[in-house]
GROMACS .gro file of C-alpha atoms in nm:
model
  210
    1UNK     CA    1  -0.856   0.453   0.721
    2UNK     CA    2  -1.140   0.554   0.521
    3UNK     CA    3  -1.234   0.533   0.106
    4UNK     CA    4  -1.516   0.816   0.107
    5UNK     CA    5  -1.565   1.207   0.294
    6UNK     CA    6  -1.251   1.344   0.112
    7UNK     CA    7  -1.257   1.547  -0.255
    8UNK     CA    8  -0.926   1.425  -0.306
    9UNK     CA    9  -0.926   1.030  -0.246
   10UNK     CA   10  -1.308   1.039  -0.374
   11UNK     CA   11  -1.161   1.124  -0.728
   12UNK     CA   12  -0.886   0.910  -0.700
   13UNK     CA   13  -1.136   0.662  -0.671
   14UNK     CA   14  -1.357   0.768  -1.009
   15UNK     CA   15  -0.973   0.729  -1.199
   16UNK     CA   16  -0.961   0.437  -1.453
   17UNK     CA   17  -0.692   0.259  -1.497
   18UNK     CA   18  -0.586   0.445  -1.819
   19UNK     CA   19  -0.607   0.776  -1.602
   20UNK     CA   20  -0.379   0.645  -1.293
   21UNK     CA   21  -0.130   0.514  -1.584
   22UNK     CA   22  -0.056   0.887  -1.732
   23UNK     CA   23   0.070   0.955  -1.338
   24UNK     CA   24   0.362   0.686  -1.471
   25UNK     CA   25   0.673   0.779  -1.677
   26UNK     CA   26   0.754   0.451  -1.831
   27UNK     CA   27   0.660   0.343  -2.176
   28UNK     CA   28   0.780  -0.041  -2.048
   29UNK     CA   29   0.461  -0.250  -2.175
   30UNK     CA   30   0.584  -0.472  -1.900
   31UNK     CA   31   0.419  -0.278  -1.625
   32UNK     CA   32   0.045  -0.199  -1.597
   33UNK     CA   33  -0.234  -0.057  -1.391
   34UNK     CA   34  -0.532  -0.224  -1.351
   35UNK     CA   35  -0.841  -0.206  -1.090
   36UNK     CA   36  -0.974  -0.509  -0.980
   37UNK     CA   37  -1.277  -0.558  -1.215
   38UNK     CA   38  -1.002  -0.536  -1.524
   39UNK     CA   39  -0.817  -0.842  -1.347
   40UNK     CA   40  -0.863  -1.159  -1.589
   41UNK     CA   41  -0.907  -1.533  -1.339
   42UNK     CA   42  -0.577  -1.632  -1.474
   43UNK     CA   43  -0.418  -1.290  -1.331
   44UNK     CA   44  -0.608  -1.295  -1.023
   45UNK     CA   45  -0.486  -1.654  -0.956
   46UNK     CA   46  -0.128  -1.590  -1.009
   47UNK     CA   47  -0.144  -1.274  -0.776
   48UNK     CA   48  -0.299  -1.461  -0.529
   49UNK     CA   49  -0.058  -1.748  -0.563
   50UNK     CA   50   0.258  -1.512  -0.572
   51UNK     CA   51   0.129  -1.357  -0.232
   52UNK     CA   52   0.053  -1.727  -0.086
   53UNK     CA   53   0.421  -1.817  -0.202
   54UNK     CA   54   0.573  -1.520  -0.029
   55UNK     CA   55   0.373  -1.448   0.266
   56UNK     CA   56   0.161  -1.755   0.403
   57UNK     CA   57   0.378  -1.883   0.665
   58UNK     CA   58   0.449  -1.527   0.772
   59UNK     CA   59   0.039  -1.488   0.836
   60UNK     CA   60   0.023  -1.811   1.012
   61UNK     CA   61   0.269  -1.685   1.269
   62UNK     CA   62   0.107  -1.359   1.308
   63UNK     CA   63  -0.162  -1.168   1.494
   64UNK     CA   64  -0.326  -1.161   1.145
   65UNK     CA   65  -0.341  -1.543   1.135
   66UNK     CA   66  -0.377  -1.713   0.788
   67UNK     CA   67  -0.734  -1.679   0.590
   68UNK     CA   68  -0.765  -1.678   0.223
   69UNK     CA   69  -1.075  -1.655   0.219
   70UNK     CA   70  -1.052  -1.300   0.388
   71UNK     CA   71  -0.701  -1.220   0.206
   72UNK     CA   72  -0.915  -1.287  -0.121
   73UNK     CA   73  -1.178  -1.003  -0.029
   74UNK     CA   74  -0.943  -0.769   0.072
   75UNK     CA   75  -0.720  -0.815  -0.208
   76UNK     CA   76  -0.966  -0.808  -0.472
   77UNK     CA   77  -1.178  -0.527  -0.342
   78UNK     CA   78  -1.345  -0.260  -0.588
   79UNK     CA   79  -1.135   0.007  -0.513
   80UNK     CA   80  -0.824  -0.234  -0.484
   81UNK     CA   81  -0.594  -0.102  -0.767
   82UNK     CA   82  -0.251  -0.313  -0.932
   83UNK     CA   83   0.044  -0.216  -1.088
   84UNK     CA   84   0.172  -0.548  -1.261
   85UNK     CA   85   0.488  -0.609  -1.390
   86UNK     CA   86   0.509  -0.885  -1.650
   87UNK     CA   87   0.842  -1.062  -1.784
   88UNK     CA   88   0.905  -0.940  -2.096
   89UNK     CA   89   1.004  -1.267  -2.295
   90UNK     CA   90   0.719  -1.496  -2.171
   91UNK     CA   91   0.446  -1.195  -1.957
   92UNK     CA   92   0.468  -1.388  -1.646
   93UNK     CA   93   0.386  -1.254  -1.358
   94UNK     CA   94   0.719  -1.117  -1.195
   95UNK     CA   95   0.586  -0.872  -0.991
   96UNK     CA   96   0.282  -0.643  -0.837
   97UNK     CA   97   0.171  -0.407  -0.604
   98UNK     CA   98  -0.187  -0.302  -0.451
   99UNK     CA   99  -0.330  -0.033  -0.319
  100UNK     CA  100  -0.588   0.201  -0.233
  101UNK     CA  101  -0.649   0.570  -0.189
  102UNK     CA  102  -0.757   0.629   0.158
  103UNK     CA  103  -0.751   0.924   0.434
  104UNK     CA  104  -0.703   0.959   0.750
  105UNK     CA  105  -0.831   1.208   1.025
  106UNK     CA  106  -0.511   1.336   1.233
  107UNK     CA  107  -0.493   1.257   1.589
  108UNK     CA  108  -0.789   1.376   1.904
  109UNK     CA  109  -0.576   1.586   2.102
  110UNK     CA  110  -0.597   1.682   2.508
  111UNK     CA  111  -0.521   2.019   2.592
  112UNK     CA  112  -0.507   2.246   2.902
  113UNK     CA  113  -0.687   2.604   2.945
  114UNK     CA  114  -0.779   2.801   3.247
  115UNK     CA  115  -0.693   2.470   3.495
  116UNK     CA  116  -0.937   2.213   3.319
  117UNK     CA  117  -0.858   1.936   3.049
  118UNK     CA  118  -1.025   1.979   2.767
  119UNK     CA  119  -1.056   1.742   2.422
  120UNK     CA  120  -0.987   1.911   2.091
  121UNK     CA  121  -1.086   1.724   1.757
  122UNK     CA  122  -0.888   1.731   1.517
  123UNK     CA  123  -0.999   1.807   1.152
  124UNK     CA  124  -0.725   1.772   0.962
  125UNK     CA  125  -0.728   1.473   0.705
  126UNK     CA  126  -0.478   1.298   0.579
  127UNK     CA  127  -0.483   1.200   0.174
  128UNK     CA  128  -0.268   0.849   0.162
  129UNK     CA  129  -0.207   0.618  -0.139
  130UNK     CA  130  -0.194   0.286   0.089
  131UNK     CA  131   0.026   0.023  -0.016
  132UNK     CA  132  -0.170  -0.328   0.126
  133UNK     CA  133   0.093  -0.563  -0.089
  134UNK     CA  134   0.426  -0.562  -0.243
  135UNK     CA  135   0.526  -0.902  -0.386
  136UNK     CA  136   0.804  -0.988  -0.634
  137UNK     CA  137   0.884  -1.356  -0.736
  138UNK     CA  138   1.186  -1.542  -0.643
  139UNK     CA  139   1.291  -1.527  -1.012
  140UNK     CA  140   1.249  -1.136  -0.997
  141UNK     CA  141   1.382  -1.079  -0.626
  142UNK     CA  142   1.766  -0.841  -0.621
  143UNK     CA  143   1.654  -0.710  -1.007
  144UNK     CA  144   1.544  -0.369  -0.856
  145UNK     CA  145   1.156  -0.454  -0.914
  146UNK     CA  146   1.050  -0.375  -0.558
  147UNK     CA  147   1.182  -0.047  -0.583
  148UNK     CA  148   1.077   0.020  -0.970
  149UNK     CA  149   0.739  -0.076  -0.810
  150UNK     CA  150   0.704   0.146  -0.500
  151UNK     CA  151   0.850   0.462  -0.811
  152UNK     CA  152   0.629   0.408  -0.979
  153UNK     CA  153   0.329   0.419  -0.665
  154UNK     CA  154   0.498   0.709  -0.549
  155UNK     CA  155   0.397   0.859  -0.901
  156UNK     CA  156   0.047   0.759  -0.867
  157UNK     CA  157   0.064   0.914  -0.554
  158UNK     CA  158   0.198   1.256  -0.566
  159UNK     CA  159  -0.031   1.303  -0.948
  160UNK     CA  160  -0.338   1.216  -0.728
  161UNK     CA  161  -0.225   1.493  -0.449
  162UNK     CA  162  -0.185   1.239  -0.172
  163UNK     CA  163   0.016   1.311   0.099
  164UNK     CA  164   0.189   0.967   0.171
  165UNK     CA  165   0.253   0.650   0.125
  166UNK     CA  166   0.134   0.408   0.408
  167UNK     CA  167   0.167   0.028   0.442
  168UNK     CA  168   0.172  -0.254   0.728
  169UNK     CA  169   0.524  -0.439   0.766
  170UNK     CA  170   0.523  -0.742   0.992
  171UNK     CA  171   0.779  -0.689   1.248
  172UNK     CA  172   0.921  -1.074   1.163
  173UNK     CA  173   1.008  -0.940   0.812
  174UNK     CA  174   1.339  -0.831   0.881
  175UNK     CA  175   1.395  -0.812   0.526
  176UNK     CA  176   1.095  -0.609   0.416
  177UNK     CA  177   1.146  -0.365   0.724
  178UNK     CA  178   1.503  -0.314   0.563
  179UNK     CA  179   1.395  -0.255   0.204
  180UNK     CA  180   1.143  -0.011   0.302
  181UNK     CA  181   1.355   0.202   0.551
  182UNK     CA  182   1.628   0.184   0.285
  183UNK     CA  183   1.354   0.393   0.035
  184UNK     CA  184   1.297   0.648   0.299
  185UNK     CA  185   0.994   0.483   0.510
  186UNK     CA  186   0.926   0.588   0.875
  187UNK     CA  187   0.767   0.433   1.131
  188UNK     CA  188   0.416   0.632   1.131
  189UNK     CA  189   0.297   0.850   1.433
  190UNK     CA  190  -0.011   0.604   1.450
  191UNK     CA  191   0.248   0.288   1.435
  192UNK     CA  192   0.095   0.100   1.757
  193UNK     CA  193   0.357   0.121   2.032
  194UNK     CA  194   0.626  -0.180   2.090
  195UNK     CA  195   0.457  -0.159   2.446
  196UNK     CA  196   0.100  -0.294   2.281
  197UNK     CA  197   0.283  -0.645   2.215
  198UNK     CA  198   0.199  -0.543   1.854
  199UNK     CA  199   0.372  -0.766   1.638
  200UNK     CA  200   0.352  -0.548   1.296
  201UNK     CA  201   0.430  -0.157   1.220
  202UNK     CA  202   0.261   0.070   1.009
  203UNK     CA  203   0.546   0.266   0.767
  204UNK     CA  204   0.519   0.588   0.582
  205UNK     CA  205   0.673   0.828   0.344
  206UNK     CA  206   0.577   1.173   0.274
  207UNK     CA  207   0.526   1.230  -0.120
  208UNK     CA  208   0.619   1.545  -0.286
  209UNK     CA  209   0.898   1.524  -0.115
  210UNK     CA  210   1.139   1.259  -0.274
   0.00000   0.00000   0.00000
């Protein structure tokens, strides 16, 4: 996955947070887009704790292993954009998603002609709005959030002409595997095999399409 050498993710990337919020058709001041510079140390503190909460053991046990020192960086990465949802009574954190625009080149291919194998590069490139978290708290979880959430990405998505959604699911999360297939995810063509002992899958969902 790349963040540069497409038109399409390159603007995505110039957006400010005011012009990735007209994509959304909400007027609930409970939900808000945000890059990572706009992120007060209060917010970024909660969103890291929310994500420790939900997802640290799950880490530990994984391929991934557990750093927060590297989660940090790649959370909070310049072109790492949030949609945060906020309680409305007390704006608590209830709920947020990040991600990134991103493209990716299809697939080298193998092909025969005239008896000899020959290798064909692909040029096609992918436009994806990648999905690196989802996280809702406890408080929050069975309210419809998740799925209000990924909308609302899907939004961002389609506005900024990219051509999917992609995200990592660990293949532990039962739960999260079932929530995502429910919404019309696929396991991606570049999903390692089961045969690579991989112990995660990468999900996707075509956009323009829902």
């Amino acid at each position: 996955m790349l963040a540069d050498g497409s038109k399409h993710v390159r603007d995505a990337n110039k957006a400010s947070a005011a012009e990735l919020s007209k994509a959304l058709s909400i007027s609930d001041p409970t939900f808000e887009v945000l890059t990572s510079s706009e992120l007060s140390k209060q917010l970024r503190e909660d969103i890291f704790a929310m994500l420790e909460t939900n997802m640290r053991d799950l880490y530990a046990q994984s391929s991934f292993g557990w750093d927060p020192t590297d989660k940090r960086k790649e959370m909070f990465d310049s072109l790492s954009r949030f949609v945060v949802a906020r309680r409305p009574d007390t704006q608590a954190l209830s709920g947020y998603t990040i991600f990134r625009f991103e493209h990716e080149h299809d697939s080298d291919m193998l092909y025969w002609s005239a008896f000899k194998l020959h290798h064909l590069e692909i040029q096609s490139v992918y436009h994806v709005l990648y999905s690196y978290e989802l996280q809702v708290s406890n408080a929050s979880r069975r309210s419809g959030l998740g799925r209000k959430l990924m909308d609302l990405l899907g939004s961002i998505g389609e506005s900024w002409r990219m051509r999917k959604i992609m995200l990592t699911v660990f293949e532990a999360n039962d739960v999260a595997l079932a929530f995502y297939f429910a919404l019309g995810f696929v396991v991606d063509e570049t999903s390692p095999d089961t045969d690579d002992d991989a112990d995660y899958k990468l999900l996707s969902m075509q956009l323009g399409k829902r």
